[in-house]
């Protein structure tokens, strides 16, 4: 059965006008080709759609039924075309973003997500919390469009831009002897019990902070190892030790915890945006990147 959309349009015009001449004028074609197309459609369907006399054209019961379905088909095709165009332009569709646990505490990320929702409300954002290591495979396989992560070693098919560089801070209980300091040299933490990341957890902060400590010949006395930064904060809040974390986590505002900037110039952590270097970025991704990196889209 080789029914084409033009068959449906021609049929609907005749069915609504009930006059071949007026239908032909409406379609801006001559009447003989229109009559031929309707006859061809009836042959394809093996059904008579109209009863024709010298004075009138009327729908048969089969024609009336087919009219309902033909309208529905054309409406569905029109909606599909509009939806495809809106997805292509970034007005609809979806955007899949992986993020580390610190991303919601980063003002740039939360502000960009809010602005995106206001400007493109019909784009569904799928947020998936993963540590840095866990985001790499989904980005490589195309199951994530964008990753928000800490600096790490990337495979060649992924590219990145630095979203921000934020200071690393000492995190201590408010009753700790160091809590009154406005800044601290990292050496002040060398003999303190540390609450730190589990090395098997996959967070890039583990290696990043350890590397910072080792650059200053500090081997931390780690007494507690946990998987998430918020758990570290919770344990520091109970007085079980001190830690070092990016300043963005201070937005959690635990009253028992004091944040003290470290004096060392290299006590910083980078937040990266990571996406495919081999796949064409979607309009949805480009729109998000324009909010996150307005001066450097690619």
PDB file of C-alpha atoms in Angstrom:
ATOM      1  CA  UNK A   1       0.000   0.000   0.000  1.00  0.00           C
ATOM      2  CA  UNK A   2       1.761   3.124  -1.277  1.00  0.00           C
ATOM      3  CA  UNK A   3      -0.283   5.992   0.123  1.00  0.00           C
ATOM      4  CA  UNK A   4       1.545   9.324   0.049  1.00  0.00           C
ATOM      5  CA  UNK A   5       0.859  12.430   2.075  1.00  0.00           C
ATOM      6  CA  UNK A   6      -0.297  14.284  -1.038  1.00  0.00           C
ATOM      7  CA  UNK A   7      -3.041  11.676  -1.449  1.00  0.00           C
ATOM      8  CA  UNK A   8      -4.298  12.526   2.025  1.00  0.00           C
ATOM      9  CA  UNK A   9      -4.135  16.284   1.427  1.00  0.00           C
ATOM     10  CA  UNK A  10      -5.996  15.998  -1.859  1.00  0.00           C
ATOM     11  CA  UNK A  11      -8.609  13.722  -0.354  1.00  0.00           C
ATOM     12  CA  UNK A  12      -9.195  16.014   2.641  1.00  0.00           C
ATOM     13  CA  UNK A  13      -9.609  19.040   0.361  1.00  0.00           C
ATOM     14  CA  UNK A  14     -12.242  17.283  -1.739  1.00  0.00           C
ATOM     15  CA  UNK A  15     -13.962  15.875   1.363  1.00  0.00           C
ATOM     16  CA  UNK A  16     -14.193  19.338   2.936  1.00  0.00           C
ATOM     17  CA  UNK A  17     -15.232  21.168  -0.234  1.00  0.00           C
ATOM     18  CA  UNK A  18     -17.398  18.367  -1.670  1.00  0.00           C
ATOM     19  CA  UNK A  19     -16.557  19.874  -5.027  1.00  0.00           C
ATOM     20  CA  UNK A  20     -13.622  18.929  -7.224  1.00  0.00           C
ATOM     21  CA  UNK A  21     -13.337  22.363  -8.815  1.00  0.00           C
ATOM     22  CA  UNK A  22     -13.202  24.266  -5.529  1.00  0.00           C
ATOM     23  CA  UNK A  23     -10.818  21.682  -4.059  1.00  0.00           C
ATOM     24  CA  UNK A  24      -8.504  22.081  -7.053  1.00  0.00           C
ATOM     25  CA  UNK A  25      -8.494  25.866  -6.637  1.00  0.00           C
ATOM     26  CA  UNK A  26      -7.737  25.467  -2.941  1.00  0.00           C
ATOM     27  CA  UNK A  27      -4.828  23.147  -3.710  1.00  0.00           C
ATOM     28  CA  UNK A  28      -3.697  25.353  -6.626  1.00  0.00           C
ATOM     29  CA  UNK A  29      -3.716  22.505  -9.112  1.00  0.00           C
ATOM     30  CA  UNK A  30      -5.936  21.765 -12.096  1.00  0.00           C
ATOM     31  CA  UNK A  31      -8.997  19.562 -11.698  1.00  0.00           C
ATOM     32  CA  UNK A  32      -8.016  16.586 -13.934  1.00  0.00           C
ATOM     33  CA  UNK A  33      -4.847  15.673 -11.933  1.00  0.00           C
ATOM     34  CA  UNK A  34      -6.866  15.987  -8.712  1.00  0.00           C
ATOM     35  CA  UNK A  35      -9.501  13.583 -10.002  1.00  0.00           C
ATOM     36  CA  UNK A  36      -6.766  11.175 -11.074  1.00  0.00           C
ATOM     37  CA  UNK A  37      -5.137  11.276  -7.623  1.00  0.00           C
ATOM     38  CA  UNK A  38      -8.443  10.553  -5.879  1.00  0.00           C
ATOM     39  CA  UNK A  39      -9.106   7.654  -8.237  1.00  0.00           C
ATOM     40  CA  UNK A  40      -5.603   6.337  -7.577  1.00  0.00           C
ATOM     41  CA  UNK A  41      -6.190   6.575  -3.826  1.00  0.00           C
ATOM     42  CA  UNK A  42      -9.445   4.663  -4.129  1.00  0.00           C
ATOM     43  CA  UNK A  43      -7.646   1.956  -6.122  1.00  0.00           C
ATOM     44  CA  UNK A  44      -4.928   1.684  -3.482  1.00  0.00           C
ATOM     45  CA  UNK A  45      -7.522   1.405  -0.726  1.00  0.00           C
ATOM     46  CA  UNK A  46      -9.827  -0.823  -2.750  1.00  0.00           C
ATOM     47  CA  UNK A  47     -12.645   1.365  -1.438  1.00  0.00           C
ATOM     48  CA  UNK A  48     -14.925   4.014  -2.935  1.00  0.00           C
ATOM     49  CA  UNK A  49     -14.524   7.244  -0.997  1.00  0.00           C
ATOM     50  CA  UNK A  50     -17.006   9.465  -2.844  1.00  0.00           C
ATOM     51  CA  UNK A  51     -20.287   9.092  -4.681  1.00  0.00           C
ATOM     52  CA  UNK A  52     -20.246  11.406  -7.658  1.00  0.00           C
ATOM     53  CA  UNK A  53     -23.091  12.749  -9.756  1.00  0.00           C
ATOM     54  CA  UNK A  54     -23.257  15.619 -12.209  1.00  0.00           C
ATOM     55  CA  UNK A  55     -24.586  17.815  -9.414  1.00  0.00           C
ATOM     56  CA  UNK A  56     -22.937  16.636  -6.215  1.00  0.00           C
ATOM     57  CA  UNK A  57     -20.048  14.906  -4.523  1.00  0.00           C
ATOM     58  CA  UNK A  58     -20.719  13.056  -1.261  1.00  0.00           C
ATOM     59  CA  UNK A  59     -18.593  10.994   1.085  1.00  0.00           C
ATOM     60  CA  UNK A  60     -19.318   7.320   1.322  1.00  0.00           C
ATOM     61  CA  UNK A  61     -19.268   5.671   4.780  1.00  0.00           C
ATOM     62  CA  UNK A  62     -15.754   4.449   3.952  1.00  0.00           C
ATOM     63  CA  UNK A  63     -14.817   7.994   2.931  1.00  0.00           C
ATOM     64  CA  UNK A  64     -16.185   9.513   6.144  1.00  0.00           C
ATOM     65  CA  UNK A  65     -14.187   7.029   8.205  1.00  0.00           C
ATOM     66  CA  UNK A  66     -11.050   7.622   6.153  1.00  0.00           C
ATOM     67  CA  UNK A  67     -11.450  11.403   6.528  1.00  0.00           C
ATOM     68  CA  UNK A  68     -11.153  11.135  10.320  1.00  0.00           C
ATOM     69  CA  UNK A  69      -8.057   8.986  10.062  1.00  0.00           C
ATOM     70  CA  UNK A  70      -6.472  11.083   7.306  1.00  0.00           C
ATOM     71  CA  UNK A  71      -6.824  14.244   9.375  1.00  0.00           C
ATOM     72  CA  UNK A  72      -5.262  12.483  12.347  1.00  0.00           C
ATOM     73  CA  UNK A  73      -2.339  11.257  10.227  1.00  0.00           C
ATOM     74  CA  UNK A  74      -1.600  14.711   8.804  1.00  0.00           C
ATOM     75  CA  UNK A  75      -1.884  16.278  12.243  1.00  0.00           C
ATOM     76  CA  UNK A  76       0.525  13.698  13.639  1.00  0.00           C
ATOM     77  CA  UNK A  77       2.991  14.336  10.798  1.00  0.00           C
ATOM     78  CA  UNK A  78       2.749  18.094  11.312  1.00  0.00           C
ATOM     79  CA  UNK A  79       3.331  17.738  15.046  1.00  0.00           C
ATOM     80  CA  UNK A  80       6.257  15.405  14.435  1.00  0.00           C
ATOM     81  CA  UNK A  81       7.825  17.904  12.026  1.00  0.00           C
ATOM     82  CA  UNK A  82       7.366  20.759  14.495  1.00  0.00           C
ATOM     83  CA  UNK A  83       8.805  18.668  17.307  1.00  0.00           C
ATOM     84  CA  UNK A  84      11.829  17.701  15.214  1.00  0.00           C
ATOM     85  CA  UNK A  85      12.438  21.346  14.311  1.00  0.00           C
ATOM     86  CA  UNK A  86      12.159  22.428  17.943  1.00  0.00           C
ATOM     87  CA  UNK A  87      14.523  19.690  19.087  1.00  0.00           C
ATOM     88  CA  UNK A  88      17.002  20.629  16.359  1.00  0.00           C
ATOM     89  CA  UNK A  89      16.880  24.278  17.437  1.00  0.00           C
ATOM     90  CA  UNK A  90      17.173  23.404  21.130  1.00  0.00           C
ATOM     91  CA  UNK A  91      13.645  24.451  22.101  1.00  0.00           C
ATOM     92  CA  UNK A  92      12.665  20.909  23.090  1.00  0.00           C
ATOM     93  CA  UNK A  93      14.455  17.626  23.743  1.00  0.00           C
ATOM     94  CA  UNK A  94      16.665  16.606  26.609  1.00  0.00           C
ATOM     95  CA  UNK A  95      20.047  17.308  28.115  1.00  0.00           C
ATOM     96  CA  UNK A  96      21.850  14.689  30.214  1.00  0.00           C
ATOM     97  CA  UNK A  97      24.320  16.107  32.722  1.00  0.00           C
ATOM     98  CA  UNK A  98      26.602  14.238  35.068  1.00  0.00           C
ATOM     99  CA  UNK A  99      27.786  16.097  38.126  1.00  0.00           C
ATOM    100  CA  UNK A 100      29.933  15.558  41.168  1.00  0.00           C
ATOM    101  CA  UNK A 101      28.477  16.046  44.616  1.00  0.00           C
ATOM    102  CA  UNK A 102      30.016  19.522  44.835  1.00  0.00           C
ATOM    103  CA  UNK A 103      28.379  20.840  41.649  1.00  0.00           C
ATOM    104  CA  UNK A 104      25.115  21.985  43.294  1.00  0.00           C
ATOM    105  CA  UNK A 105      27.209  24.058  45.703  1.00  0.00           C
ATOM    106  CA  UNK A 106      28.882  25.868  42.822  1.00  0.00           C
ATOM    107  CA  UNK A 107      27.064  29.114  42.134  1.00  0.00           C
ATOM    108  CA  UNK A 108      27.926  29.154  38.433  1.00  0.00           C
ATOM    109  CA  UNK A 109      26.343  25.723  37.908  1.00  0.00           C
ATOM    110  CA  UNK A 110      23.202  26.321  39.928  1.00  0.00           C
ATOM    111  CA  UNK A 111      22.675  29.747  38.322  1.00  0.00           C
ATOM    112  CA  UNK A 112      23.145  28.342  34.823  1.00  0.00           C
ATOM    113  CA  UNK A 113      20.669  25.525  35.481  1.00  0.00           C
ATOM    114  CA  UNK A 114      18.101  28.037  36.722  1.00  0.00           C
ATOM    115  CA  UNK A 115      18.591  30.311  33.695  1.00  0.00           C
ATOM    116  CA  UNK A 116      18.369  27.342  31.324  1.00  0.00           C
ATOM    117  CA  UNK A 117      15.075  26.265  32.862  1.00  0.00           C
ATOM    118  CA  UNK A 118      13.660  29.787  32.460  1.00  0.00           C
ATOM    119  CA  UNK A 119      14.742  30.137  28.813  1.00  0.00           C
ATOM    120  CA  UNK A 120      14.131  26.605  27.553  1.00  0.00           C
ATOM    121  CA  UNK A 121      11.402  25.135  29.790  1.00  0.00           C
ATOM    122  CA  UNK A 122      10.505  22.367  27.321  1.00  0.00           C
ATOM    123  CA  UNK A 123      13.989  20.817  27.435  1.00  0.00           C
ATOM    124  CA  UNK A 124      14.078  18.051  30.021  1.00  0.00           C
ATOM    125  CA  UNK A 125      17.298  18.071  32.041  1.00  0.00           C
ATOM    126  CA  UNK A 126      18.412  14.691  33.373  1.00  0.00           C
ATOM    127  CA  UNK A 127      20.821  15.215  36.272  1.00  0.00           C
ATOM    128  CA  UNK A 128      22.931  12.208  37.282  1.00  0.00           C
ATOM    129  CA  UNK A 129      25.177  12.423  40.339  1.00  0.00           C
ATOM    130  CA  UNK A 130      28.478  10.610  39.829  1.00  0.00           C
ATOM    131  CA  UNK A 131      32.004  11.180  40.965  1.00  0.00           C
ATOM    132  CA  UNK A 132      34.583  12.219  38.400  1.00  0.00           C
ATOM    133  CA  UNK A 133      35.749   8.712  37.523  1.00  0.00           C
ATOM    134  CA  UNK A 134      32.190   7.413  37.117  1.00  0.00           C
ATOM    135  CA  UNK A 135      31.308  10.092  34.549  1.00  0.00           C
ATOM    136  CA  UNK A 136      33.991   9.186  32.017  1.00  0.00           C
ATOM    137  CA  UNK A 137      32.423   6.027  30.557  1.00  0.00           C
ATOM    138  CA  UNK A 138      28.912   7.504  30.106  1.00  0.00           C
ATOM    139  CA  UNK A 139      30.442  10.543  28.401  1.00  0.00           C
ATOM    140  CA  UNK A 140      32.537   8.287  26.162  1.00  0.00           C
ATOM    141  CA  UNK A 141      29.496   6.164  25.240  1.00  0.00           C
ATOM    142  CA  UNK A 142      27.171   9.108  24.683  1.00  0.00           C
ATOM    143  CA  UNK A 143      24.900   8.371  27.658  1.00  0.00           C
ATOM    144  CA  UNK A 144      25.819  11.768  29.093  1.00  0.00           C
ATOM    145  CA  UNK A 145      26.027  15.002  27.101  1.00  0.00           C
ATOM    146  CA  UNK A 146      27.979  17.021  29.653  1.00  0.00           C
ATOM    147  CA  UNK A 147      30.005  16.275  32.749  1.00  0.00           C
ATOM    148  CA  UNK A 148      30.722  18.641  35.627  1.00  0.00           C
ATOM    149  CA  UNK A 149      33.724  17.229  37.418  1.00  0.00           C
ATOM    150  CA  UNK A 150      37.062  17.908  39.053  1.00  0.00           C
ATOM    151  CA  UNK A 151      40.245  17.963  37.000  1.00  0.00           C
ATOM    152  CA  UNK A 152      41.402  14.525  35.955  1.00  0.00           C
ATOM    153  CA  UNK A 153      43.089  12.652  33.110  1.00  0.00           C
ATOM    154  CA  UNK A 154      40.726  12.427  30.145  1.00  0.00           C
ATOM    155  CA  UNK A 155      40.671   9.948  27.252  1.00  0.00           C
ATOM    156  CA  UNK A 156      41.365  11.508  23.828  1.00  0.00           C
ATOM    157  CA  UNK A 157      37.706  11.445  22.746  1.00  0.00           C
ATOM    158  CA  UNK A 158      36.685  13.834  25.544  1.00  0.00           C
ATOM    159  CA  UNK A 159      37.453  17.534  25.780  1.00  0.00           C
ATOM    160  CA  UNK A 160      37.138  20.013  28.604  1.00  0.00           C
ATOM    161  CA  UNK A 161      37.067  23.647  29.603  1.00  0.00           C
ATOM    162  CA  UNK A 162      37.799  24.984  33.068  1.00  0.00           C
ATOM    163  CA  UNK A 163      34.577  26.278  34.576  1.00  0.00           C
ATOM    164  CA  UNK A 164      36.169  27.746  37.676  1.00  0.00           C
ATOM    165  CA  UNK A 165      39.143  27.578  39.986  1.00  0.00           C
ATOM    166  CA  UNK A 166      38.155  27.671  43.623  1.00  0.00           C
ATOM    167  CA  UNK A 167      40.260  27.816  46.775  1.00  0.00           C
ATOM    168  CA  UNK A 168      40.802  24.824  49.005  1.00  0.00           C
ATOM    169  CA  UNK A 169      40.084  25.500  52.665  1.00  0.00           C
ATOM    170  CA  UNK A 170      40.893  23.890  55.971  1.00  0.00           C
ATOM    171  CA  UNK A 171      37.729  22.586  57.593  1.00  0.00           C
ATOM    172  CA  UNK A 172      37.766  22.386  61.401  1.00  0.00           C
ATOM    173  CA  UNK A 173      35.310  22.167  64.258  1.00  0.00           C
ATOM    174  CA  UNK A 174      34.327  25.565  65.650  1.00  0.00           C
ATOM    175  CA  UNK A 175      35.880  24.660  69.032  1.00  0.00           C
ATOM    176  CA  UNK A 176      39.199  23.636  67.444  1.00  0.00           C
ATOM    177  CA  UNK A 177      42.308  25.591  68.430  1.00  0.00           C
ATOM    178  CA  UNK A 178      42.770  26.701  64.797  1.00  0.00           C
ATOM    179  CA  UNK A 179      39.193  27.889  64.324  1.00  0.00           C
ATOM    180  CA  UNK A 180      39.962  31.533  65.118  1.00  0.00           C
ATOM    181  CA  UNK A 181      42.516  31.882  62.306  1.00  0.00           C
ATOM    182  CA  UNK A 182      41.636  33.971  59.252  1.00  0.00           C
ATOM    183  CA  UNK A 183      44.083  32.044  57.037  1.00  0.00           C
ATOM    184  CA  UNK A 184      46.269  29.012  57.639  1.00  0.00           C
ATOM    185  CA  UNK A 185      49.530  27.659  56.252  1.00  0.00           C
ATOM    186  CA  UNK A 186      48.962  24.087  55.201  1.00  0.00           C
ATOM    187  CA  UNK A 187      51.694  22.976  57.595  1.00  0.00           C
ATOM    188  CA  UNK A 188      49.360  23.837  60.482  1.00  0.00           C
ATOM    189  CA  UNK A 189      47.381  20.706  59.592  1.00  0.00           C
ATOM    190  CA  UNK A 190      50.353  18.347  59.397  1.00  0.00           C
ATOM    191  CA  UNK A 191      49.817  16.725  62.798  1.00  0.00           C
ATOM    192  CA  UNK A 192      46.030  16.866  62.879  1.00  0.00           C
ATOM    193  CA  UNK A 193      43.809  13.764  62.559  1.00  0.00           C
ATOM    194  CA  UNK A 194      42.316  13.860  59.069  1.00  0.00           C
ATOM    195  CA  UNK A 195      38.822  12.934  57.906  1.00  0.00           C
ATOM    196  CA  UNK A 196      39.365  12.165  54.243  1.00  0.00           C
ATOM    197  CA  UNK A 197      38.066  10.512  51.102  1.00  0.00           C
ATOM    198  CA  UNK A 198      38.126   6.769  50.642  1.00  0.00           C
ATOM    199  CA  UNK A 199      40.749   6.130  47.900  1.00  0.00           C
ATOM    200  CA  UNK A 200      38.379   3.618  46.282  1.00  0.00           C
ATOM    201  CA  UNK A 201      35.570   6.154  46.035  1.00  0.00           C
ATOM    202  CA  UNK A 202      36.597   7.512  42.640  1.00  0.00           C
ATOM    203  CA  UNK A 203      36.504  11.201  43.532  1.00  0.00           C
ATOM    204  CA  UNK A 204      39.215  13.304  41.919  1.00  0.00           C
ATOM    205  CA  UNK A 205      39.474  15.382  45.098  1.00  0.00           C
ATOM    206  CA  UNK A 206      41.219  12.475  46.834  1.00  0.00           C
ATOM    207  CA  UNK A 207      44.250  12.571  44.560  1.00  0.00           C
ATOM    208  CA  UNK A 208      44.149  16.330  44.148  1.00  0.00           C
ATOM    209  CA  UNK A 209      44.303  17.126  47.870  1.00  0.00           C
ATOM    210  CA  UNK A 210      46.821  14.371  48.589  1.00  0.00           C
ATOM    211  CA  UNK A 211      49.058  15.788  45.862  1.00  0.00           C
ATOM    212  CA  UNK A 212      48.815  19.231  47.477  1.00  0.00           C
ATOM    213  CA  UNK A 213      49.790  17.814  50.876  1.00  0.00           C
ATOM    214  CA  UNK A 214      52.707  15.867  49.392  1.00  0.00           C
ATOM    215  CA  UNK A 215      54.019  18.974  47.631  1.00  0.00           C
ATOM    216  CA  UNK A 216      54.516  20.422  51.110  1.00  0.00           C
ATOM    217  CA  UNK A 217      56.002  17.204  52.516  1.00  0.00           C
ATOM    218  CA  UNK A 218      52.900  16.404  54.561  1.00  0.00           C
ATOM    219  CA  UNK A 219      51.739  12.843  55.051  1.00  0.00           C
ATOM    220  CA  UNK A 220      48.293  13.248  56.561  1.00  0.00           C
ATOM    221  CA  UNK A 221      47.304  11.259  59.629  1.00  0.00           C
ATOM    222  CA  UNK A 222      44.065   9.866  58.204  1.00  0.00           C
ATOM    223  CA  UNK A 223      41.780   8.472  60.902  1.00  0.00           C
ATOM    224  CA  UNK A 224      38.478   8.339  58.973  1.00  0.00           C
ATOM    225  CA  UNK A 225      37.874   7.502  55.292  1.00  0.00           C
ATOM    226  CA  UNK A 226      34.458   8.111  53.742  1.00  0.00           C
ATOM    227  CA  UNK A 227      32.976   8.316  50.283  1.00  0.00           C
ATOM    228  CA  UNK A 228      31.387  11.757  50.121  1.00  0.00           C
ATOM    229  CA  UNK A 229      32.366  15.299  50.992  1.00  0.00           C
ATOM    230  CA  UNK A 230      29.144  15.869  52.916  1.00  0.00           C
ATOM    231  CA  UNK A 231      29.999  12.898  55.119  1.00  0.00           C
ATOM    232  CA  UNK A 232      33.424  14.450  55.747  1.00  0.00           C
ATOM    233  CA  UNK A 233      31.704  17.649  56.854  1.00  0.00           C
ATOM    234  CA  UNK A 234      29.408  15.704  59.130  1.00  0.00           C
ATOM    235  CA  UNK A 235      32.343  13.976  60.830  1.00  0.00           C
ATOM    236  CA  UNK A 236      34.285  17.217  61.183  1.00  0.00           C
ATOM    237  CA  UNK A 237      31.150  18.694  62.761  1.00  0.00           C
ATOM    238  CA  UNK A 238      31.332  15.973  65.435  1.00  0.00           C
ATOM    239  CA  UNK A 239      34.968  16.810  66.202  1.00  0.00           C
ATOM    240  CA  UNK A 240      36.458  13.598  64.799  1.00  0.00           C
ATOM    241  CA  UNK A 241      39.137  15.431  62.812  1.00  0.00           C
ATOM    242  CA  UNK A 242      39.936  18.158  60.302  1.00  0.00           C
ATOM    243  CA  UNK A 243      39.916  18.101  56.526  1.00  0.00           C
ATOM    244  CA  UNK A 244      40.560  20.100  53.360  1.00  0.00           C
ATOM    245  CA  UNK A 245      37.726  20.755  50.928  1.00  0.00           C
ATOM    246  CA  UNK A 246      36.846  23.179  48.105  1.00  0.00           C
ATOM    247  CA  UNK A 247      35.299  26.419  49.311  1.00  0.00           C
ATOM    248  CA  UNK A 248      32.032  25.797  47.439  1.00  0.00           C
ATOM    249  CA  UNK A 249      31.002  23.240  50.063  1.00  0.00           C
ATOM    250  CA  UNK A 250      30.818  26.068  52.606  1.00  0.00           C
ATOM    251  CA  UNK A 251      27.372  26.800  51.173  1.00  0.00           C
ATOM    252  CA  UNK A 252      26.164  23.804  53.178  1.00  0.00           C
ATOM    253  CA  UNK A 253      26.414  26.130  56.222  1.00  0.00           C
ATOM    254  CA  UNK A 254      26.968  23.675  59.062  1.00  0.00           C
ATOM    255  CA  UNK A 255      27.166  25.826  62.220  1.00  0.00           C
ATOM    256  CA  UNK A 256      29.668  23.474  63.877  1.00  0.00           C
ATOM    257  CA  UNK A 257      32.185  23.815  61.036  1.00  0.00           C
ATOM    258  CA  UNK A 258      34.626  26.652  60.355  1.00  0.00           C
ATOM    259  CA  UNK A 259      36.192  27.236  56.936  1.00  0.00           C
ATOM    260  CA  UNK A 260      39.686  28.733  56.830  1.00  0.00           C
ATOM    261  CA  UNK A 261      41.402  29.647  53.535  1.00  0.00           C
ATOM    262  CA  UNK A 262      44.834  28.095  53.018  1.00  0.00           C
ATOM    263  CA  UNK A 263      47.699  30.488  52.370  1.00  0.00           C
ATOM    264  CA  UNK A 264      49.410  28.482  49.608  1.00  0.00           C
ATOM    265  CA  UNK A 265      48.841  29.878  46.107  1.00  0.00           C
ATOM    266  CA  UNK A 266      48.397  26.417  44.611  1.00  0.00           C
ATOM    267  CA  UNK A 267      45.723  25.376  47.128  1.00  0.00           C
ATOM    268  CA  UNK A 268      43.044  25.456  44.458  1.00  0.00           C
ATOM    269  CA  UNK A 269      40.729  22.981  42.784  1.00  0.00           C
ATOM    270  CA  UNK A 270      39.457  23.202  39.218  1.00  0.00           C
ATOM    271  CA  UNK A 271      35.913  22.372  38.170  1.00  0.00           C
ATOM    272  CA  UNK A 272      35.753  21.157  34.572  1.00  0.00           C
ATOM    273  CA  UNK A 273      33.069  20.918  31.957  1.00  0.00           C
ATOM    274  CA  UNK A 274      33.658  17.768  29.901  1.00  0.00           C
ATOM    275  CA  UNK A 275      31.935  16.646  26.693  1.00  0.00           C
ATOM    276  CA  UNK A 276      32.612  14.587  23.606  1.00  0.00           C
ATOM    277  CA  UNK A 277      35.352  15.684  21.244  1.00  0.00           C
ATOM    278  CA  UNK A 278      34.057  13.453  18.434  1.00  0.00           C
ATOM    279  CA  UNK A 279      30.267  13.934  18.530  1.00  0.00           C
ATOM    280  CA  UNK A 280      28.566  17.039  17.174  1.00  0.00           C
ATOM    281  CA  UNK A 281      27.199  18.963  20.174  1.00  0.00           C
ATOM    282  CA  UNK A 282      23.427  19.248  20.256  1.00  0.00           C
ATOM    283  CA  UNK A 283      21.678  22.610  20.320  1.00  0.00           C
ATOM    284  CA  UNK A 284      20.662  21.862  23.897  1.00  0.00           C
ATOM    285  CA  UNK A 285      24.304  21.350  24.885  1.00  0.00           C
ATOM    286  CA  UNK A 286      25.411  24.503  23.067  1.00  0.00           C
ATOM    287  CA  UNK A 287      22.730  26.491  24.867  1.00  0.00           C
ATOM    288  CA  UNK A 288      23.855  25.209  28.251  1.00  0.00           C
ATOM    289  CA  UNK A 289      27.490  25.885  27.415  1.00  0.00           C
ATOM    290  CA  UNK A 290      26.582  29.441  26.396  1.00  0.00           C
ATOM    291  CA  UNK A 291      25.337  29.990  29.953  1.00  0.00           C
ATOM    292  CA  UNK A 292      28.252  28.270  31.649  1.00  0.00           C
ATOM    293  CA  UNK A 293      30.996  29.621  29.392  1.00  0.00           C
ATOM    294  CA  UNK A 294      29.535  32.675  27.662  1.00  0.00           C
ATOM    295  CA  UNK A 295      32.957  33.848  26.478  1.00  0.00           C
ATOM    296  CA  UNK A 296      34.234  30.476  25.316  1.00  0.00           C
ATOM    297  CA  UNK A 297      31.552  28.173  23.890  1.00  0.00           C
ATOM    298  CA  UNK A 298      33.976  25.596  22.498  1.00  0.00           C
TER     299      UNK A 298
END
